[in-house]
Amino acid sequence: MRCHNQRLVPVLMTLSLLFLVVMPVWAADPEIDRLLQSPVGKDWVTNGGNLTNQRYSTLKQIDTSNVKQLKGAWMTRLKGSGAAGKYSFEASPLVKDGVMYVITGNDDVFALRAKTGEILWEYWSGIDQQISTVCCGWVNRGLAMGEGLLFFGQLDANVVAMDMKTGKVAWKTPIEKWENGYTITSAPLYFDGIVYSGISGGEFGVRGRLTALDAKTGAILWRSYTLPGPGEFGSDTWPPGTDHAMRGGATIWNTPALDPELGLVYFVAGNCGPDYDGASREGDNLFCASMIALKAKTGEYVWHFQQVHHDIWDYDAASPVVLFDTVINGQPRKGIAEAGRTGWVYILDRTNGKPLIGIEERPVPQEPRQKTAKTQPYPVGDATVPQCADVLPGYDKAGCIFAGFWETPVLIQPSGGGGTNWAPVPYSPDTGYFYVPGTVRTSAFTRYDKKYVLGKRYTGGTQAAPIGSPMSGTFTAIDSKTNKIAWQHKTPYRIGTGGGSTVTAGGLVFRGEPDGNVLALDAKTGEELWRFQTGFGADAPPVVYEVDGEQYVAIATGGNQQSGGAYGDAVWSFSLKGQLGPLWPPPPPSSVAGPGGPITTGVDTVKMGDRNVEYSFFPSRIRVKVGSTVTFTNVGDLNHTATALEKREWDTGDLAKGGSQTITFSQPGNYYYICTPHPWMYGQVIVE
Ligand SMILES: [Cu+2]
């Protein structure tokens, strides 16, 4: 699956000769490389804490006995960056030598004094606000650092390096064009002179890949595609003689992990494209929804494990992989785990990709038109979210995980960002638990025909949550030795999409909620020990650091377009000496699917993306007389539709910014509608 850029090969050969002759044998940044391979202490230098992505801090000044005293040490507003309805703020701030670096959903970067929150420098990305190929909220999941530089990917599919001291751009490398469906939302990983970056665009018919860049120059060293080219390993899992694999998704949503001893870099690839239409892509469709190990230096394939064969449910593998060492049956083992949108944690041996605890291939329901796989992998242990849907009024069929569907909607759980989506999963070597955030939500899955058009949404179906259906979450400690639930909390809101958590040697798990609360839990028992209202949706994973002998816990609070957390532009940092109290709670996210707000009468125009809320209809509920013509106008940045929820019986079609379409309602009735590309946007027209 590796593929060198042909034009770069001579350059690479020259470079490698140079490397042999003049380059020293020691690392380009020995200090960062050492920190990346050590337990996390006073600094937090990469998205997942260190190369393992464990998000485990050895700091223990704040512990189960004193966490109740925790207060805000400082709170800084980032000048409005990323503070609007289209954004999510999911980044983990990085901290090094008393300076914090944080990136917002607009790819703007800020350096703050980690002790006081004072802004030291700022970088405004100036990215094109018309980027139309962002899947699910404008978001950047974080930075990497090394060799005096910060590294990050942008939504316009560039990887950027900037000077840590000044915020001045050192190099910028285009990976692809956003116009062709490619964006970058993951935090990259830096190690030993290489920057590893994933790419997004699984909803736009792209070809997923991991790209390795030279940290010094930004030159692309290699690309490892997650979809096999003709004749390559895995190509026999796609229909022969077609080019489906070239636009089959399998993008990389999150930061890789790396084991320097084994010399392997690990990551997961997301859903297949077109998401809900398996009819044209018979086969298992490697390497969609798979965990993958490559040689870290060359990108050469080593092993893979596919979590979902022939994915038609958008069962992404989107959460970062976690490396951990354990003892099973008296034997020391090297583990790797990832929590999927199926609701299971997949636990493997990271030396060879074989299940560590057990994963069984079991027969599953068949839908021949969708060319469904005969069997699917079922991990031994517990799922963290329900895996069967109840029948709801207005629907004929409900099913469990891996149920088939075609053109008549079938209700299935997990769904629509269900289970664990992008949120990271920490691991504590003290408890041996993974801390798994989950989203509980039912979707009505339908498939329809969709032609591939370069740069256009290519999902072949939809999965909207039924009007009035409940949405909530779970937070679960999973025992890494058994893959069983140690303890579980039901949460009022969906927390598997953005959020995330971090665990410490002080015996604490810190995590945020979309209603603005930050919580500290006892890592062993799950008991809630502390809660603090930040005033903005707290949907990012916290980080832990130390300055001048004092421990801090920091979290970006800027809401989340997927969970519905209230938007904002703040970073909070907490300490035992902190003096700041909580803020007023923001409006909480909805816990029921469907249009909200009052019913407006006497209005015949509905705006999309109005009032700085990109993914919304306004007014979302209107009452009109029989025979009325309603005008839908897009005033947002992105393309939207208004499409009848029931059998798509009316549809405005794709409306670009400024576009309008009218629909005449000649029959009385209650008409719910959604935006097809963004099926979490709901509206209602009551015709009397
Ligand atoms: Cu939309």
XYZ file of C-alpha atoms and ligand atoms in Angstrom:
689
model
C 0.000 0.000 0.000
C 3.019 2.278 0.058
C 3.498 4.567 -2.906
C 6.360 6.992 -3.353
C 5.701 10.200 -5.169
C 7.486 9.392 -8.422
C 8.824 12.906 -8.884
C 10.306 12.850 -5.408
C 12.186 9.600 -5.804
C 15.378 11.100 -7.296
C 15.307 13.830 -4.669
C 14.843 11.226 -1.969
C 17.721 9.158 -3.268
C 19.932 12.244 -3.240
C 18.724 13.081 0.242
C 19.368 9.603 1.537
C 22.913 9.699 0.175
C 23.406 13.033 1.893
C 21.942 11.516 5.017
C 24.560 8.771 4.968
C 27.371 11.194 4.346
C 26.722 14.299 6.380
C 23.733 13.789 8.679
C 24.611 12.997 12.273
C 23.275 9.737 13.669
C 21.559 11.402 16.596
C 18.007 12.679 16.492
C 17.019 16.041 15.050
C 15.381 17.002 18.356
C 16.673 14.717 21.116
C 14.730 16.513 23.856
C 11.315 16.229 22.191
C 12.066 12.655 21.121
C 12.933 11.806 24.734
C 9.750 13.450 26.066
C 7.675 11.639 23.433
C 9.050 8.310 24.677
C 8.720 9.103 28.399
C 5.787 9.123 30.823
C 4.062 12.524 30.607
C 5.273 14.949 33.295
C 5.456 18.724 33.435
C 5.102 19.306 29.675
C 2.408 18.081 27.265
C 4.251 17.994 23.933
C 1.985 16.056 21.582
C -1.754 15.575 21.113
C -1.981 12.254 22.974
C 0.551 13.250 25.685
C 3.332 11.063 24.266
C 3.815 8.493 21.474
C 1.353 6.058 23.121
C -1.691 8.417 22.944
C -2.485 7.248 26.513
C -3.281 10.748 27.789
C -1.926 9.629 31.176
C -0.137 12.267 33.273
C 2.227 11.273 36.086
C 1.486 14.542 37.932
C -0.273 13.981 41.254
C -0.310 17.271 43.157
C -4.042 17.326 42.380
C -5.519 14.065 43.658
C -8.725 12.473 44.888
C -8.317 14.094 48.333
C -7.933 17.741 47.239
C -9.574 18.014 43.805
C -12.630 19.635 45.410
C -10.520 22.789 45.936
C -9.779 23.148 42.213
C -10.650 26.581 40.762
C -9.879 28.542 37.643
C -6.269 29.793 37.606
C -7.045 31.732 34.419
C -9.427 31.870 31.488
C -8.432 33.423 28.167
C -10.690 34.327 25.239
C -9.022 33.776 21.863
C -10.323 36.962 20.237
C -13.342 35.311 18.648
C -11.352 32.723 16.705
C -13.564 29.762 15.816
C -16.470 31.156 17.838
C -19.449 30.495 15.581
C -21.928 27.745 14.899
C -19.924 26.063 12.148
C -16.931 25.392 14.405
C -15.943 22.783 16.955
C -13.110 23.338 19.439
C -11.568 19.900 20.003
C -7.846 20.616 20.262
C -5.617 19.513 23.110
C -3.412 22.489 24.025
C 0.321 21.654 24.005
C 2.604 22.932 26.778
C 6.392 23.247 26.749
C 8.592 25.251 29.158
C 5.741 27.339 30.528
C 4.208 28.227 27.141
C 0.882 26.835 25.938
C 0.058 26.464 22.231
C -3.517 26.012 21.079
C -5.227 25.833 17.683
C -8.891 26.668 17.051
C -11.461 25.373 14.560
C -10.405 28.126 12.154
C -6.789 26.828 12.177
C -5.691 29.971 14.058
C -2.838 29.347 16.525
C -2.220 31.129 19.837
C 0.725 30.976 22.234
C -0.187 31.715 25.859
C 1.807 31.994 29.041
C 0.756 28.687 30.659
C 0.841 30.219 34.154
C -1.299 33.286 33.453
C -3.069 32.801 30.122
C -1.509 35.976 28.659
C -1.401 35.822 24.840
C 2.227 35.884 23.652
C 1.640 35.680 19.888
C -1.147 34.785 17.511
C -1.354 33.385 13.975
C -4.488 33.985 11.914
C -4.706 31.331 9.227
C -6.802 33.381 6.816
C -8.206 30.125 5.416
C -10.877 30.422 2.762
C -14.249 30.683 4.504
C -15.916 29.122 1.434
C -14.307 25.682 1.862
C -17.263 23.503 0.934
C -15.757 20.087 1.637
C -15.749 20.099 5.441
C -17.651 17.047 6.578
C -18.790 17.658 10.131
C -17.929 20.994 11.570
C -14.872 23.201 11.130
C -12.375 21.689 13.499
C -8.673 21.190 14.163
C -7.763 18.446 16.631
C -4.379 19.895 17.541
C -0.695 20.512 17.028
C 2.609 18.668 17.133
C 6.017 20.107 17.995
C 9.696 19.424 17.322
C 12.899 21.136 16.152
C 11.619 24.503 17.411
C 8.535 24.264 15.182
C 4.814 23.684 15.622
C 3.120 21.479 13.017
C -0.546 21.310 12.030
C -2.885 20.487 9.193
C -5.382 22.994 7.832
C -8.888 22.562 6.453
C -7.509 23.650 3.068
C -5.387 20.441 3.102
C -2.043 22.144 3.753
C 0.389 20.969 6.430
C 2.039 23.991 8.048
C 5.130 24.440 10.245
C 5.718 27.597 12.249
C 8.371 28.951 14.569
C 7.382 28.220 18.180
C 8.867 31.510 19.397
C 7.202 33.847 16.920
C 4.334 32.078 15.131
C 6.039 32.844 11.803
C 5.327 30.230 9.094
C 8.445 28.182 8.275
C 6.965 26.050 5.505
C 3.596 25.078 4.086
C 3.060 21.896 2.049
C -0.136 21.214 0.116
C -1.171 17.581 0.559
C -4.157 17.879 -1.768
C -6.768 20.441 -2.851
C -9.824 21.055 -0.680
C -11.778 21.597 -3.916
C -11.253 17.871 -4.616
C -12.785 16.870 -1.277
C -9.675 16.772 0.908
C -9.374 18.525 4.278
C -7.154 17.951 7.322
C -8.697 17.836 10.786
C -6.330 15.529 12.709
C -3.420 16.619 14.862
C -0.179 15.402 13.264
C 2.478 13.379 15.082
C 6.134 14.445 15.183
C 8.892 11.948 15.940
C 12.558 11.646 14.943
C 12.502 14.270 12.206
C 9.244 13.122 10.574
C 5.787 14.737 10.662
C 2.959 12.226 10.101
C -0.362 13.659 8.905
C -3.705 12.043 8.181
C -6.304 13.441 5.799
C -10.116 13.729 5.929
C -12.747 13.649 3.209
C -14.391 10.219 3.540
C -17.757 11.826 2.676
C -16.363 13.330 -0.558
C -15.019 10.324 -2.460
C -11.343 10.787 -1.601
C -8.453 8.317 -1.306
C -7.247 8.133 2.306
C -3.571 8.126 3.178
C -0.926 8.808 5.777
C 1.617 11.367 4.579
C 5.128 11.609 6.059
C 6.898 14.950 5.746
C 10.434 16.064 6.497
C 10.043 18.212 9.616
C 12.791 20.598 8.541
C 11.706 21.321 4.986
C 8.135 20.094 4.611
C 9.162 17.841 1.718
C 6.892 14.820 1.346
C 8.947 11.722 2.188
C 6.278 9.137 1.394
C 2.551 8.519 1.183
C 0.947 5.328 2.381
C -2.506 4.960 0.856
C -5.254 3.324 2.891
C -6.952 2.172 -0.334
C -5.027 -0.260 -2.558
C -4.221 0.622 -6.149
C -4.832 -1.957 -8.917
C -2.893 -5.151 -8.193
C -1.735 -3.976 -4.762
C -2.321 -5.957 -1.572
C -6.023 -5.660 -0.669
C -7.179 -4.734 -4.189
C -9.011 -8.085 -4.393
C -11.420 -6.776 -1.707
C -12.830 -4.295 -4.244
C -14.720 -5.106 -7.463
C -12.198 -5.927 -10.196
C -11.842 -3.527 -13.110
C -13.385 -0.567 -11.292
C -11.850 2.490 -9.720
C -14.035 2.489 -6.592
C -11.009 1.974 -4.392
C -9.604 5.272 -5.643
C -12.456 7.192 -4.006
C -13.431 4.770 -1.257
C -12.654 7.011 1.728
C -10.755 5.245 4.556
C -9.435 8.600 5.713
C -7.428 9.256 8.852
C -9.268 11.361 11.403
C -6.789 11.242 14.206
C -3.222 11.277 15.478
C -1.139 8.115 14.952
C 0.746 6.389 17.779
C 4.289 5.090 17.398
C 6.374 2.343 19.004
C 10.070 3.246 18.508
C 11.269 -0.179 19.712
C 9.192 -2.012 17.106
C 9.738 0.806 14.609
C 6.013 0.903 13.789
C 3.535 3.750 13.362
C -0.141 2.933 14.053
C -3.436 4.575 13.109
C -7.030 3.795 12.163
C -8.750 4.474 8.859
C -12.362 5.640 8.749
C -15.532 4.674 6.911
C -15.876 3.517 3.305
C -17.292 5.746 0.622
C -19.957 6.076 -0.570
C -20.896 5.727 3.087
C -24.292 4.032 2.870
C -24.183 2.472 -0.572
C -22.392 -0.860 -0.703
C -24.099 -2.015 -3.903
C -21.269 -0.969 -6.198
C -18.343 -2.004 -4.024
C -18.712 -5.739 -3.399
C -16.015 -7.139 -1.094
C -14.543 -6.378 2.318
C -13.198 -3.019 1.051
C -9.765 -2.828 2.655
C -8.557 -0.761 4.436
C -11.804 0.967 5.438
C -12.580 0.880 9.177
C -9.227 -0.774 9.889
C -6.365 -0.515 12.327
C -3.074 -0.333 10.401
C 0.620 -0.689 11.285
C 3.369 0.629 8.993
C 7.148 0.815 9.257
C 7.626 4.253 10.772
C 10.575 5.212 8.576
C 9.345 4.039 5.189
C 5.558 3.664 5.360
C 5.809 0.020 4.330
C 2.740 -2.082 5.262
C 3.208 -4.422 8.248
C -0.278 -5.519 9.408
C -3.913 -4.499 9.490
C -7.076 -5.491 11.318
C -10.441 -4.602 9.788
C -13.049 -3.738 12.446
C -16.013 -3.630 10.059
C -16.093 -5.480 6.737
C -17.781 -3.759 3.790
C -18.905 -0.853 5.956
C -22.300 0.630 4.942
C -23.142 2.226 8.326
C -20.484 4.940 8.488
C -18.879 2.875 11.269
C -15.747 4.973 11.291
C -12.684 4.120 13.222
C -12.039 7.727 14.226
C -10.707 7.789 17.800
C -6.901 7.748 18.184
C -5.265 4.343 18.725
C -3.775 3.781 22.214
C -0.620 1.743 22.917
C -0.316 0.006 26.289
C 1.700 -2.756 27.917
C -0.046 -5.408 29.943
C 0.277 -8.913 31.398
C -2.131 -11.586 30.192
C -1.970 -15.158 31.563
C 1.341 -14.262 33.180
C 2.840 -13.145 29.876
C 3.910 -9.529 29.217
C 2.121 -8.329 26.088
C 2.334 -5.243 23.910
C -1.221 -4.020 23.319
C -2.976 -1.555 21.054
C -6.600 -0.504 21.425
C -9.138 1.645 19.642
C -12.742 2.439 20.520
C -14.967 2.347 17.451
C -18.310 3.771 16.467
C -19.643 0.245 16.799
C -19.441 0.764 20.585
C -16.697 -1.822 21.047
C -13.089 -1.438 22.034
C -10.823 -3.426 19.702
C -7.817 -4.729 21.649
C -4.942 -6.240 19.660
C -1.322 -7.331 19.999
C 0.594 -4.456 18.432
C 3.463 -6.674 17.284
C 1.234 -8.584 14.849
C -2.316 -7.184 14.781
C -3.879 -10.329 16.294
C -6.624 -10.015 18.940
C -5.211 -9.923 22.460
C -8.400 -10.908 24.290
C -10.497 -12.364 21.536
C -12.522 -11.161 18.569
C -14.937 -13.615 16.893
C -16.139 -13.535 13.305
C -19.895 -14.099 13.513
C -22.569 -14.425 10.809
C -24.660 -11.253 10.401
C -27.983 -10.380 8.683
C -27.749 -10.190 4.907
C -28.994 -7.588 2.431
C -27.938 -8.921 -0.989
C -28.559 -5.601 -2.769
C -25.997 -3.993 -0.463
C -23.529 -6.904 -0.971
C -23.200 -7.164 2.825
C -20.304 -9.132 4.315
C -21.192 -12.644 5.520
C -19.545 -12.170 8.912
C -18.384 -9.318 11.121
C -15.823 -9.163 13.970
C -17.417 -9.259 17.462
C -14.921 -8.437 20.222
C -15.167 -10.541 23.385
C -16.348 -8.251 26.190
C -18.889 -5.453 26.548
C -20.077 -2.706 24.222
C -20.237 0.765 25.783
C -23.488 1.826 24.017
C -26.726 -0.012 23.089
C -26.419 -1.989 19.849
C -30.107 -2.438 19.017
C -32.727 0.165 18.095
C -36.380 0.177 19.173
C -39.147 0.570 16.591
C -40.464 4.141 16.635
C -43.760 5.548 15.301
C -43.609 6.099 11.557
C -41.009 3.394 10.949
C -41.602 -0.215 9.976
C -38.244 -1.726 10.727
C -35.681 -1.573 13.493
C -32.500 -3.579 13.773
C -29.314 -4.172 15.683
C -25.738 -3.455 14.729
C -24.914 -4.684 11.178
C -28.627 -4.835 10.167
C -29.123 -4.408 6.434
C -31.098 -1.609 4.779
C -31.981 -0.403 1.309
C -34.367 2.361 0.260
C -36.909 1.986 3.084
C -35.528 3.514 6.303
C -34.353 1.035 8.947
C -33.682 2.197 12.507
C -30.289 1.051 13.755
C -28.078 1.669 16.794
C -25.249 2.625 17.105
C -25.469 5.364 14.517
C -24.764 8.909 13.454
C -21.684 9.618 15.492
C -22.749 6.849 17.825
C -20.347 4.859 19.957
C -16.949 6.513 20.098
C -16.267 8.890 17.272
C -13.353 11.381 17.300
C -13.081 11.647 21.074
C -9.828 10.163 22.407
C -9.701 7.313 24.935
C -7.159 7.572 27.771
C -5.553 4.578 29.469
C -4.298 4.472 33.057
C -1.527 1.986 33.899
C -2.643 2.353 37.553
C -6.199 1.083 37.020
C -5.665 -0.787 33.748
C -8.827 0.889 32.450
C -9.655 2.602 29.184
C -11.990 5.583 29.631
C -14.456 5.466 26.753
C -16.881 8.266 25.852
C -19.935 7.193 23.877
C -22.863 8.647 21.964
C -26.287 6.990 22.160
C -28.447 7.834 19.177
C -30.774 6.006 16.770
C -30.656 6.666 13.039
C -32.944 5.788 10.168
C -30.565 4.436 7.517
C -31.493 4.713 3.861
C -29.512 4.166 0.707
C -29.996 6.008 -2.572
C -28.196 6.349 -5.898
C -25.543 9.022 -6.002
C -23.155 9.688 -8.880
C -19.575 10.522 -8.012
C -18.708 14.139 -8.850
C -15.227 15.432 -7.956
C -15.334 17.548 -4.794
C -19.023 16.893 -4.106
C -20.518 15.012 -1.187
C -20.617 11.300 -2.023
C -22.428 9.332 0.650
C -25.100 7.360 -1.259
C -27.687 7.616 1.485
C -28.427 9.200 4.781
C -28.932 8.436 8.461
C -31.043 11.063 10.192
C -32.188 10.562 13.778
C -35.996 10.243 13.875
C -37.876 13.320 15.068
C -38.366 13.109 18.807
C -35.894 10.274 19.364
C -33.686 10.620 22.445
C -29.946 11.335 22.240
C -27.576 10.859 25.159
C -24.232 9.350 26.049
C -22.189 7.015 28.206
C -18.839 7.278 29.912
C -17.361 3.857 30.565
C -14.292 2.404 32.240
C -13.349 -0.708 30.261
C -10.971 -3.174 31.924
C -8.093 -3.712 29.480
C -7.575 -7.294 30.684
C -11.139 -8.453 29.964
C -12.678 -5.792 27.668
C -15.554 -5.714 30.165
C -17.220 -2.744 31.837
C -15.648 -1.848 35.206
C -18.082 1.038 35.742
C -20.320 3.135 33.545
C -22.109 6.490 33.771
C -25.071 7.475 31.658
C -24.545 11.050 30.501
C -27.301 13.512 29.577
C -25.667 14.518 26.288
C -23.764 12.914 23.432
C -20.059 12.808 24.373
C -18.535 10.423 21.834
C -18.186 13.003 19.086
C -15.913 15.743 20.338
C -14.947 15.699 23.982
C -12.675 13.224 25.571
C -10.809 12.877 28.796
C -7.426 12.589 30.449
C -6.272 10.493 33.417
C -3.625 11.201 36.059
C -1.420 9.465 38.616
C -3.446 11.463 41.158
C -6.191 8.897 40.526
C -8.388 11.322 38.570
C -10.128 11.352 35.223
C -10.875 14.861 33.908
C -13.489 15.328 31.221
C -15.773 17.977 29.764
C -19.464 17.986 28.864
C -21.224 19.853 26.051
C -23.314 21.753 28.628
C -20.153 23.534 29.814
C -19.267 21.449 32.857
C -15.798 20.051 33.490
C -15.745 17.044 35.818
C -13.182 15.146 37.842
C -13.938 11.486 38.542
C -12.241 8.916 40.725
C -10.398 6.846 38.099
C -10.894 3.616 40.062
C -14.556 3.915 41.057
C -16.006 6.539 38.725
C -17.286 8.604 41.643
C -17.744 12.254 40.688
C -15.475 14.388 42.879
C -15.607 17.838 41.285
C -17.655 19.801 38.762
C -17.113 23.317 37.372
C -19.214 25.349 34.905
C -16.970 26.989 32.276
C -19.700 28.950 30.479
C -19.023 27.401 27.026
C -19.435 23.903 25.606
C -16.567 21.898 27.153
C -16.083 19.448 24.279
C -12.296 19.155 24.059
C -9.967 16.710 25.828
C -8.217 18.270 28.856
C -4.423 18.313 29.280
C -2.300 18.332 32.440
C 0.954 20.275 32.989
C 3.165 21.935 35.578
C 4.737 25.410 35.810
C 6.915 26.602 38.735
C 5.971 23.596 40.831
C 2.224 24.033 40.387
C 0.010 21.512 38.557
C -2.619 22.757 36.107
C -5.471 21.108 34.197
C -6.429 22.947 31.007
C -9.296 22.542 28.571
C -10.420 24.407 25.463
C -14.080 25.382 25.791
C -15.532 26.419 22.466
C -18.395 24.023 21.954
C -18.951 21.427 19.320
C -20.995 21.547 16.202
C -21.751 17.802 16.429
C -22.707 17.526 20.099
C -24.499 20.882 20.106
C -22.245 22.330 22.823
C -22.504 26.156 22.979
C -19.796 27.798 20.892
C -17.079 30.020 22.287
C -13.366 30.836 22.115
C -12.059 30.194 25.620
C -9.275 28.204 27.222
C -9.564 27.476 30.943
C -6.754 26.401 33.228
C -7.396 25.103 36.751
C -5.130 24.744 39.764
C -5.350 24.265 43.529
C -4.318 27.918 44.024
C -6.847 29.128 41.429
C -9.228 31.959 42.402
C -11.743 32.046 39.522
C -15.246 30.744 40.106
C -17.652 29.231 37.581
C -19.582 31.162 34.891
C -23.284 31.053 34.059
C -24.226 27.893 32.175
C -24.640 28.290 28.388
C -27.771 26.942 26.655
C -27.537 23.138 26.912
C -27.492 20.991 23.768
C -30.653 19.246 22.671
C -31.210 15.741 23.985
C -34.036 15.011 21.535
C -33.646 14.928 17.731
C -35.706 17.316 15.655
C -36.265 21.008 15.072
C -36.334 23.143 18.199
C -37.705 26.532 19.100
C -41.092 28.190 18.773
C -43.459 27.786 15.792
C -43.485 30.990 13.726
C -46.635 32.057 11.855
C -46.851 34.563 9.000
C -43.401 33.807 7.602
C -42.779 32.231 4.198
C -38.976 32.483 4.017
C -36.581 30.081 5.736
C -32.879 30.921 5.851
C -30.099 28.349 6.014
C -26.972 29.200 7.998
C -28.377 32.463 9.333
C -27.298 34.292 12.518
C -23.842 32.729 12.547
C -25.327 29.249 12.991
C -24.156 27.491 9.845
C -26.002 24.215 10.319
C -29.493 25.546 10.945
C -32.794 26.524 9.379
C -34.289 29.787 10.651
C -37.021 29.896 11.648
C -36.801 26.143 12.026
C -40.553 25.674 12.546
C -43.176 27.602 10.556
C -46.952 27.412 10.133
C -48.426 28.330 6.706
C -51.776 28.153 4.858
C -52.510 25.450 2.289
C -51.182 26.474 -1.116
C -48.392 28.635 0.340
C -45.049 28.880 -1.354
C -42.071 28.788 1.008
C -38.714 30.213 -0.104
C -35.542 28.566 1.184
C -32.483 30.841 0.949
C -28.934 29.877 1.842
C -27.143 32.708 3.635
C -24.481 30.440 5.177
C -20.981 29.663 3.889
C -21.592 26.025 2.933
C -23.984 24.316 0.529
C -27.253 23.169 2.078
C -30.521 21.547 1.028
C -34.019 21.378 2.470
C -35.169 17.829 1.803
C -38.372 16.190 3.013
C -37.542 13.630 5.675
C -40.362 11.396 4.446
C -39.224 9.639 1.261
C -37.495 12.800 0.014
C -40.839 13.721 -1.587
C -39.720 17.324 -2.044
C -36.233 18.784 -2.214
C -34.696 22.199 -2.890
C -31.586 20.506 -4.268
C -28.105 21.774 -3.427
C -28.144 25.514 -2.694
C -24.855 27.406 -2.689
C -24.367 30.620 -0.687
C -26.969 33.108 -1.933
C -29.040 30.410 -3.661
C -32.824 30.190 -3.278
C -35.512 27.659 -4.108
C -39.274 27.700 -3.576
C -41.490 24.815 -2.546
C -45.290 24.989 -2.777
C -47.301 23.099 -0.170
C -50.675 22.215 -1.693
C -51.755 19.595 0.861
C -52.315 20.130 4.576
C -49.924 18.232 6.777
C -46.876 18.246 8.981
C -43.686 18.280 6.912
C -40.359 17.636 8.576
C -37.223 18.178 6.542
C -33.457 17.917 6.886
C -30.380 19.091 5.016
C -29.145 16.038 3.088
C -25.410 16.701 3.538
C -25.936 17.660 7.189
C -28.758 15.409 8.401
C -28.584 16.849 11.914
C -30.161 20.082 10.543
C -33.922 19.838 11.019
C -36.869 21.990 9.988
C -40.654 21.751 10.062
C -43.443 23.220 7.944
C -46.972 22.867 9.331
C -49.501 23.365 6.514
C -53.087 24.105 7.584
Cu -26.550 21.614 5.376
